[in-house]
Amino acid sequence: MALKALFLNCTLKKSPETSNTSAFIKQAEKIFADLEVETEEIRVVDHHVKFGNTSDEGEGDEWPQILKKVKESDIMIIATPIWRGDRSAVAKLVAERFDGIWSEADEETGQYPSFNKVGGVMVDGNEDGAKKAISSICFDLSEHGFTIPVNAFSYYVGKAGPGPAYIEANGDRHFFTNRNLYHMVHNLVHVAKVLKEKPYQTNVNELKKQAEKISDTEE
């Protein structure tokens, strides 16, 4: 079964500047390769992505091209460094732009384009904030229609305060991080295969009608 995994690298560094997050992604790509899953990494800051909450913010906005690749993939991983104890501003921008898929729901079923796609999270940095970033991103992915498997994340966090990040600290040799990477990749692939064979049958439009019948207020 052919699968594709797409990484959205939310580093603040434009190419060709060295990105610790990119190095972390490459470690995950090796595991995907062992499972014969095609991978691609997009460094979001290399593209002109406008602020907003639609799928297309008009002339010059390059989010539509990125979103097209998301729709063509089976697995999507948001990878972000930690800044100010949380996910990067780029990762927050990406989450806001994904709000646009709510208006792209299928007319018959009401499912978003992200239904039957699997989401994961990778976080790296040299300060605390990984679990906060992961929890926020996992919530956003779920609300945007992605399925989150068991242990669908991995992170590397060095000692508190300024210090070596993933590359300099040899994060690729860190047992806890690598163990989580294996869990993440294998579980993402498993659930992606399940959803390809047995996609969600949920009719969101019908469920909305049922909710309206038992509610005092409308949407």
PDB file of C-alpha atoms in Angstrom:
ATOM      1  CA  MET A   1       0.000   0.000   0.000  1.00  0.00           C
ATOM      2  CA  ALA A   2       1.559   3.293  -1.154  1.00  0.00           C
ATOM      3  CA  LEU A   3       1.609   5.992   1.514  1.00  0.00           C
ATOM      4  CA  LYS A   4       3.073   9.479   1.695  1.00  0.00           C
ATOM      5  CA  ALA A   5       4.080  11.431   4.801  1.00  0.00           C
ATOM      6  CA  LEU A   6       4.444  15.209   4.673  1.00  0.00           C
ATOM      7  CA  PHE A   7       6.445  17.181   7.241  1.00  0.00           C
ATOM      8  CA  LEU A   8       5.650  20.858   7.765  1.00  0.00           C
ATOM      9  CA  ASN A   9       8.864  22.250   9.251  1.00  0.00           C
ATOM     10  CA  CYS A  10       7.893  25.291  11.324  1.00  0.00           C
ATOM     11  CA  THR A  11      11.412  26.539  12.007  1.00  0.00           C
ATOM     12  CA  LEU A  12      12.011  30.279  11.969  1.00  0.00           C
ATOM     13  CA  LYS A  13      15.130  29.776   9.818  1.00  0.00           C
ATOM     14  CA  LYS A  14      14.922  30.147   6.051  1.00  0.00           C
ATOM     15  CA  SER A  15      16.897  27.859   3.738  1.00  0.00           C
ATOM     16  CA  PRO A  16      19.787  27.270   3.465  1.00  0.00           C
ATOM     17  CA  GLU A  17      20.337  28.105   7.145  1.00  0.00           C
ATOM     18  CA  THR A  18      20.883  25.015   9.305  1.00  0.00           C
ATOM     19  CA  SER A  19      17.705  23.873  11.039  1.00  0.00           C
ATOM     20  CA  ASN A  20      17.761  21.573  14.063  1.00  0.00           C
ATOM     21  CA  THR A  21      14.130  20.770  13.334  1.00  0.00           C
ATOM     22  CA  SER A  22      15.091  19.642   9.827  1.00  0.00           C
ATOM     23  CA  ALA A  23      17.789  17.361  11.257  1.00  0.00           C
ATOM     24  CA  PHE A  24      15.181  15.884  13.612  1.00  0.00           C
ATOM     25  CA  ILE A  25      12.836  15.325  10.659  1.00  0.00           C
ATOM     26  CA  LYS A  26      15.552  13.460   8.755  1.00  0.00           C
ATOM     27  CA  GLN A  27      15.808  11.008  11.649  1.00  0.00           C
ATOM     28  CA  ALA A  28      12.087  10.278  11.313  1.00  0.00           C
ATOM     29  CA  GLU A  29      12.364   9.983   7.530  1.00  0.00           C
ATOM     30  CA  LYS A  30      14.803   7.097   7.941  1.00  0.00           C
ATOM     31  CA  ILE A  31      12.168   5.137   9.862  1.00  0.00           C
ATOM     32  CA  PHE A  32       9.483   5.940   7.304  1.00  0.00           C
ATOM     33  CA  ALA A  33      11.858   4.742   4.572  1.00  0.00           C
ATOM     34  CA  ASP A  34      12.226   1.404   6.370  1.00  0.00           C
ATOM     35  CA  LEU A  35       8.436   1.094   6.121  1.00  0.00           C
ATOM     36  CA  GLU A  36       8.499   2.067   2.419  1.00  0.00           C
ATOM     37  CA  VAL A  37       6.633   5.317   2.998  1.00  0.00           C
ATOM     38  CA  GLU A  38       7.457   8.271   0.747  1.00  0.00           C
ATOM     39  CA  THR A  39       8.301  11.481   2.608  1.00  0.00           C
ATOM     40  CA  GLU A  40       8.595  15.186   1.855  1.00  0.00           C
ATOM     41  CA  GLU A  41       9.622  18.128   4.009  1.00  0.00           C
ATOM     42  CA  ILE A  42       8.333  21.658   3.486  1.00  0.00           C
ATOM     43  CA  ARG A  43      10.077  24.485   5.335  1.00  0.00           C
ATOM     44  CA  VAL A  44       7.116  26.837   5.731  1.00  0.00           C
ATOM     45  CA  VAL A  45       9.189  30.044   6.055  1.00  0.00           C
ATOM     46  CA  ASP A  46      10.594  29.446   2.570  1.00  0.00           C
ATOM     47  CA  HIS A  47       7.112  30.251   1.274  1.00  0.00           C
ATOM     48  CA  HIS A  48       5.066  33.433   1.450  1.00  0.00           C
ATOM     49  CA  VAL A  49       2.251  32.314   3.733  1.00  0.00           C
ATOM     50  CA  LYS A  50      -0.075  35.159   4.634  1.00  0.00           C
ATOM     51  CA  PHE A  51      -1.760  35.594   7.993  1.00  0.00           C
ATOM     52  CA  GLY A  52      -5.408  34.592   8.001  1.00  0.00           C
ATOM     53  CA  ASN A  53      -7.845  31.745   8.594  1.00  0.00           C
ATOM     54  CA  THR A  54      -8.937  30.793   5.090  1.00  0.00           C
ATOM     55  CA  SER A  55      -7.462  28.361   2.574  1.00  0.00           C
ATOM     56  CA  ASP A  56      -6.535  31.201   0.230  1.00  0.00           C
ATOM     57  CA  GLU A  57      -5.772  34.744   1.388  1.00  0.00           C
ATOM     58  CA  GLY A  58      -5.489  36.114  -2.128  1.00  0.00           C
ATOM     59  CA  GLU A  59      -2.730  37.326  -4.424  1.00  0.00           C
ATOM     60  CA  GLY A  60       0.755  36.232  -3.434  1.00  0.00           C
ATOM     61  CA  ASP A  61      -0.391  33.745  -0.792  1.00  0.00           C
ATOM     62  CA  GLU A  62       1.480  30.445  -1.120  1.00  0.00           C
ATOM     63  CA  TRP A  63      -0.504  28.528   1.493  1.00  0.00           C
ATOM     64  CA  PRO A  64      -2.762  26.996  -1.204  1.00  0.00           C
ATOM     65  CA  GLN A  65       0.252  25.179  -2.703  1.00  0.00           C
ATOM     66  CA  ILE A  66       1.201  23.785   0.709  1.00  0.00           C
ATOM     67  CA  LEU A  67      -2.408  22.793   1.444  1.00  0.00           C
ATOM     68  CA  LYS A  68      -2.549  20.956  -1.895  1.00  0.00           C
ATOM     69  CA  LYS A  69       0.396  18.808  -0.791  1.00  0.00           C
ATOM     70  CA  VAL A  70      -1.342  18.125   2.531  1.00  0.00           C
ATOM     71  CA  LYS A  71      -4.415  16.905   0.658  1.00  0.00           C
ATOM     72  CA  GLU A  72      -2.245  14.650  -1.498  1.00  0.00           C
ATOM     73  CA  SER A  73      -0.614  13.040   1.557  1.00  0.00           C
ATOM     74  CA  ASP A  74      -1.840  10.349   3.935  1.00  0.00           C
ATOM     75  CA  ILE A  75       0.186  11.449   6.954  1.00  0.00           C
ATOM     76  CA  MET A  76       1.103  14.949   8.080  1.00  0.00           C
ATOM     77  CA  ILE A  77       3.557  15.832  10.831  1.00  0.00           C
ATOM     78  CA  ILE A  78       3.857  19.314  12.291  1.00  0.00           C
ATOM     79  CA  ALA A  79       7.494  19.782  13.360  1.00  0.00           C
ATOM     80  CA  THR A  80       8.364  22.834  15.423  1.00  0.00           C
ATOM     81  CA  PRO A  81      11.163  24.223  17.549  1.00  0.00           C
ATOM     82  CA  ILE A  82      10.393  25.615  20.984  1.00  0.00           C
ATOM     83  CA  TRP A  83      10.377  29.397  21.267  1.00  0.00           C
ATOM     84  CA  ARG A  84       9.371  31.254  24.433  1.00  0.00           C
ATOM     85  CA  GLY A  85       8.341  27.953  26.006  1.00  0.00           C
ATOM     86  CA  ASP A  86       5.864  27.012  23.274  1.00  0.00           C
ATOM     87  CA  ARG A  87       5.526  26.157  19.577  1.00  0.00           C
ATOM     88  CA  SER A  88       6.961  28.617  17.088  1.00  0.00           C
ATOM     89  CA  ALA A  89       4.997  31.520  15.616  1.00  0.00           C
ATOM     90  CA  VAL A  90       5.144  29.680  12.285  1.00  0.00           C
ATOM     91  CA  ALA A  91       3.451  26.621  13.810  1.00  0.00           C
ATOM     92  CA  LYS A  92       0.715  28.883  15.206  1.00  0.00           C
ATOM     93  CA  LEU A  93       0.295  30.491  11.781  1.00  0.00           C
ATOM     94  CA  VAL A  94      -0.088  27.046  10.202  1.00  0.00           C
ATOM     95  CA  ALA A  95      -2.775  26.118  12.737  1.00  0.00           C
ATOM     96  CA  GLU A  96      -4.697  29.308  11.975  1.00  0.00           C
ATOM     97  CA  ARG A  97      -4.537  28.699   8.240  1.00  0.00           C
ATOM     98  CA  PHE A  98      -5.901  25.161   8.678  1.00  0.00           C
ATOM     99  CA  ASP A  99      -9.133  26.751   9.927  1.00  0.00           C
ATOM    100  CA  GLY A 100      -9.877  27.294   6.252  1.00  0.00           C
ATOM    101  CA  ILE A 101     -10.558  23.607   5.590  1.00  0.00           C
ATOM    102  CA  TRP A 102     -13.772  23.851   7.590  1.00  0.00           C
ATOM    103  CA  SER A 103     -15.252  25.743   4.642  1.00  0.00           C
ATOM    104  CA  GLU A 104     -14.107  23.015   2.242  1.00  0.00           C
ATOM    105  CA  ALA A 105     -16.294  20.286   3.717  1.00  0.00           C
ATOM    106  CA  ASP A 106     -17.804  17.725   1.367  1.00  0.00           C
ATOM    107  CA  GLU A 107     -21.342  18.808   0.444  1.00  0.00           C
ATOM    108  CA  GLU A 108     -22.834  15.350   0.981  1.00  0.00           C
ATOM    109  CA  THR A 109     -21.021  14.093   4.076  1.00  0.00           C
ATOM    110  CA  GLY A 110     -19.735  17.321   5.625  1.00  0.00           C
ATOM    111  CA  GLN A 111     -16.297  15.765   6.084  1.00  0.00           C
ATOM    112  CA  TYR A 112     -13.259  18.051   5.847  1.00  0.00           C
ATOM    113  CA  PRO A 113     -10.493  17.272   3.326  1.00  0.00           C
ATOM    114  CA  SER A 114      -8.379  16.142   6.305  1.00  0.00           C
ATOM    115  CA  PHE A 115     -10.741  13.310   7.219  1.00  0.00           C
ATOM    116  CA  ASN A 116      -8.980   9.943   6.771  1.00  0.00           C
ATOM    117  CA  LYS A 117      -5.591  11.593   7.140  1.00  0.00           C
ATOM    118  CA  VAL A 118      -3.303  11.007  10.112  1.00  0.00           C
ATOM    119  CA  GLY A 119      -1.495  13.684  12.122  1.00  0.00           C
ATOM    120  CA  GLY A 120       1.629  13.686  14.275  1.00  0.00           C
ATOM    121  CA  VAL A 121       3.888  16.150  16.100  1.00  0.00           C
ATOM    122  CA  MET A 122       7.633  16.615  16.518  1.00  0.00           C
ATOM    123  CA  VAL A 123       9.164  19.222  18.847  1.00  0.00           C
ATOM    124  CA  ASP A 124      12.790  20.117  19.444  1.00  0.00           C
ATOM    125  CA  GLY A 125      14.580  22.748  21.488  1.00  0.00           C
ATOM    126  CA  ASN A 126      16.864  23.406  24.427  1.00  0.00           C
ATOM    127  CA  GLU A 127      14.283  24.610  26.918  1.00  0.00           C
ATOM    128  CA  ASP A 128      11.048  23.414  28.492  1.00  0.00           C
ATOM    129  CA  GLY A 129       7.793  23.627  26.560  1.00  0.00           C
ATOM    130  CA  ALA A 130       7.633  20.431  24.497  1.00  0.00           C
ATOM    131  CA  LYS A 131       4.567  18.956  26.188  1.00  0.00           C
ATOM    132  CA  LYS A 132       2.708  22.255  26.008  1.00  0.00           C
ATOM    133  CA  ALA A 133       3.459  22.535  22.281  1.00  0.00           C
ATOM    134  CA  ILE A 134       2.485  18.909  21.626  1.00  0.00           C
ATOM    135  CA  SER A 135      -0.827  19.215  23.474  1.00  0.00           C
ATOM    136  CA  SER A 136      -1.768  22.400  21.593  1.00  0.00           C
ATOM    137  CA  ILE A 137      -0.852  20.993  18.195  1.00  0.00           C
ATOM    138  CA  CYS A 138      -2.586  17.644  18.811  1.00  0.00           C
ATOM    139  CA  PHE A 139      -5.780  19.483  19.785  1.00  0.00           C
ATOM    140  CA  ASP A 140      -5.606  21.606  16.623  1.00  0.00           C
ATOM    141  CA  LEU A 141      -4.964  18.586  14.398  1.00  0.00           C
ATOM    142  CA  SER A 142      -7.909  16.723  15.873  1.00  0.00           C
ATOM    143  CA  GLU A 143     -10.259  19.694  15.567  1.00  0.00           C
ATOM    144  CA  HIS A 144      -9.143  20.161  11.969  1.00  0.00           C
ATOM    145  CA  GLY A 145     -10.146  16.582  11.155  1.00  0.00           C
ATOM    146  CA  PHE A 146      -6.890  14.631  11.379  1.00  0.00           C
ATOM    147  CA  THR A 147      -6.778  11.339  13.259  1.00  0.00           C
ATOM    148  CA  ILE A 148      -4.227  11.180  16.088  1.00  0.00           C
ATOM    149  CA  PRO A 149      -2.865   7.687  16.824  1.00  0.00           C
ATOM    150  CA  VAL A 150      -1.395   6.480  20.112  1.00  0.00           C
ATOM    151  CA  ASN A 151       1.943   8.173  20.919  1.00  0.00           C
ATOM    152  CA  ALA A 152       1.859  10.248  17.734  1.00  0.00           C
ATOM    153  CA  PHE A 153       4.693  12.520  18.845  1.00  0.00           C
ATOM    154  CA  SER A 154       8.368  12.717  19.633  1.00  0.00           C
ATOM    155  CA  TYR A 155      10.452  15.472  21.164  1.00  0.00           C
ATOM    156  CA  TYR A 156      13.983  16.418  22.097  1.00  0.00           C
ATOM    157  CA  VAL A 157      14.595  18.983  24.813  1.00  0.00           C
ATOM    158  CA  GLY A 158      18.053  19.771  26.183  1.00  0.00           C
ATOM    159  CA  LYS A 159      18.925  21.192  29.548  1.00  0.00           C
ATOM    160  CA  ALA A 160      17.112  24.304  30.771  1.00  0.00           C
ATOM    161  CA  GLY A 161      18.423  27.620  29.508  1.00  0.00           C
ATOM    162  CA  PRO A 162      20.814  28.378  26.639  1.00  0.00           C
ATOM    163  CA  GLY A 163      22.791  25.399  25.418  1.00  0.00           C
ATOM    164  CA  PRO A 164      23.341  22.939  22.571  1.00  0.00           C
ATOM    165  CA  ALA A 165      20.285  22.074  20.469  1.00  0.00           C
ATOM    166  CA  TYR A 166      19.447  18.827  18.637  1.00  0.00           C
ATOM    167  CA  ILE A 167      22.395  18.710  16.207  1.00  0.00           C
ATOM    168  CA  GLU A 168      25.150  19.890  18.534  1.00  0.00           C
ATOM    169  CA  ALA A 169      23.830  17.786  21.432  1.00  0.00           C
ATOM    170  CA  ASN A 170      23.723  14.616  19.282  1.00  0.00           C
ATOM    171  CA  GLY A 171      19.980  14.352  19.741  1.00  0.00           C
ATOM    172  CA  ASP A 172      19.922  11.638  17.095  1.00  0.00           C
ATOM    173  CA  ARG A 173      21.593   9.378  19.690  1.00  0.00           C
ATOM    174  CA  HIS A 174      19.072  10.116  22.450  1.00  0.00           C
ATOM    175  CA  PHE A 175      17.255   6.900  23.428  1.00  0.00           C
ATOM    176  CA  PHE A 176      14.018   8.457  24.737  1.00  0.00           C
ATOM    177  CA  THR A 177      13.622  10.623  21.650  1.00  0.00           C
ATOM    178  CA  ASN A 178      14.413   7.789  19.233  1.00  0.00           C
ATOM    179  CA  ARG A 179      12.095   5.372  21.008  1.00  0.00           C
ATOM    180  CA  ASN A 180       9.264   7.885  20.693  1.00  0.00           C
ATOM    181  CA  LEU A 181      10.132   8.410  17.037  1.00  0.00           C
ATOM    182  CA  TYR A 182       9.747   4.698  16.349  1.00  0.00           C
ATOM    183  CA  HIS A 183       6.431   4.617  18.193  1.00  0.00           C
ATOM    184  CA  MET A 184       5.206   7.697  16.345  1.00  0.00           C
ATOM    185  CA  VAL A 185       6.151   6.556  12.848  1.00  0.00           C
ATOM    186  CA  HIS A 186       4.896   2.981  13.206  1.00  0.00           C
ATOM    187  CA  ASN A 187       1.585   4.087  14.731  1.00  0.00           C
ATOM    188  CA  LEU A 188       1.076   6.801  12.112  1.00  0.00           C
ATOM    189  CA  VAL A 189       1.644   4.285   9.320  1.00  0.00           C
ATOM    190  CA  HIS A 190      -0.626   1.680  10.925  1.00  0.00           C
ATOM    191  CA  VAL A 191      -3.566   4.051  11.296  1.00  0.00           C
ATOM    192  CA  ALA A 192      -3.008   5.518   7.808  1.00  0.00           C
ATOM    193  CA  LYS A 193      -3.297   2.019   6.345  1.00  0.00           C
ATOM    194  CA  VAL A 194      -6.463   1.325   8.335  1.00  0.00           C
ATOM    195  CA  LEU A 195      -8.092   4.555   7.144  1.00  0.00           C
ATOM    196  CA  LYS A 196      -7.177   3.820   3.523  1.00  0.00           C
ATOM    197  CA  GLU A 197      -8.943   0.479   3.745  1.00  0.00           C
ATOM    198  CA  LYS A 198     -11.809   1.607   5.975  1.00  0.00           C
ATOM    199  CA  PRO A 199     -12.379   5.371   5.754  1.00  0.00           C
ATOM    200  CA  TYR A 200     -14.672   7.189   8.167  1.00  0.00           C
ATOM    201  CA  GLN A 201     -18.353   6.731   7.369  1.00  0.00           C
ATOM    202  CA  THR A 202     -19.339   9.681   9.555  1.00  0.00           C
ATOM    203  CA  ASN A 203     -21.935  11.954   7.966  1.00  0.00           C
ATOM    204  CA  VAL A 204     -21.205  15.250   9.674  1.00  0.00           C
ATOM    205  CA  ASN A 205     -24.228  16.936   8.105  1.00  0.00           C
ATOM    206  CA  GLU A 206     -26.641  14.343   9.522  1.00  0.00           C
ATOM    207  CA  LEU A 207     -25.044  14.551  12.958  1.00  0.00           C
ATOM    208  CA  LYS A 208     -25.443  18.326  12.891  1.00  0.00           C
ATOM    209  CA  LYS A 209     -29.188  17.912  12.260  1.00  0.00           C
ATOM    210  CA  GLN A 210     -29.477  15.495  15.176  1.00  0.00           C
ATOM    211  CA  ALA A 211     -27.607  17.907  17.458  1.00  0.00           C
ATOM    212  CA  GLU A 212     -29.937  20.733  16.453  1.00  0.00           C
ATOM    213  CA  LYS A 213     -32.969  18.670  17.492  1.00  0.00           C
ATOM    214  CA  ILE A 214     -31.774  18.348  21.102  1.00  0.00           C
ATOM    215  CA  SER A 215     -30.248  21.803  21.460  1.00  0.00           C
ATOM    216  CA  ASP A 216     -31.752  25.115  22.588  1.00  0.00           C
ATOM    217  CA  THR A 217     -29.478  27.149  20.333  1.00  0.00           C
ATOM    218  CA  GLU A 218     -28.323  26.823  16.737  1.00  0.00           C
ATOM    219  CA  GLU A 219     -24.733  26.937  15.492  1.00  0.00           C
TER     220      GLU A 219
END
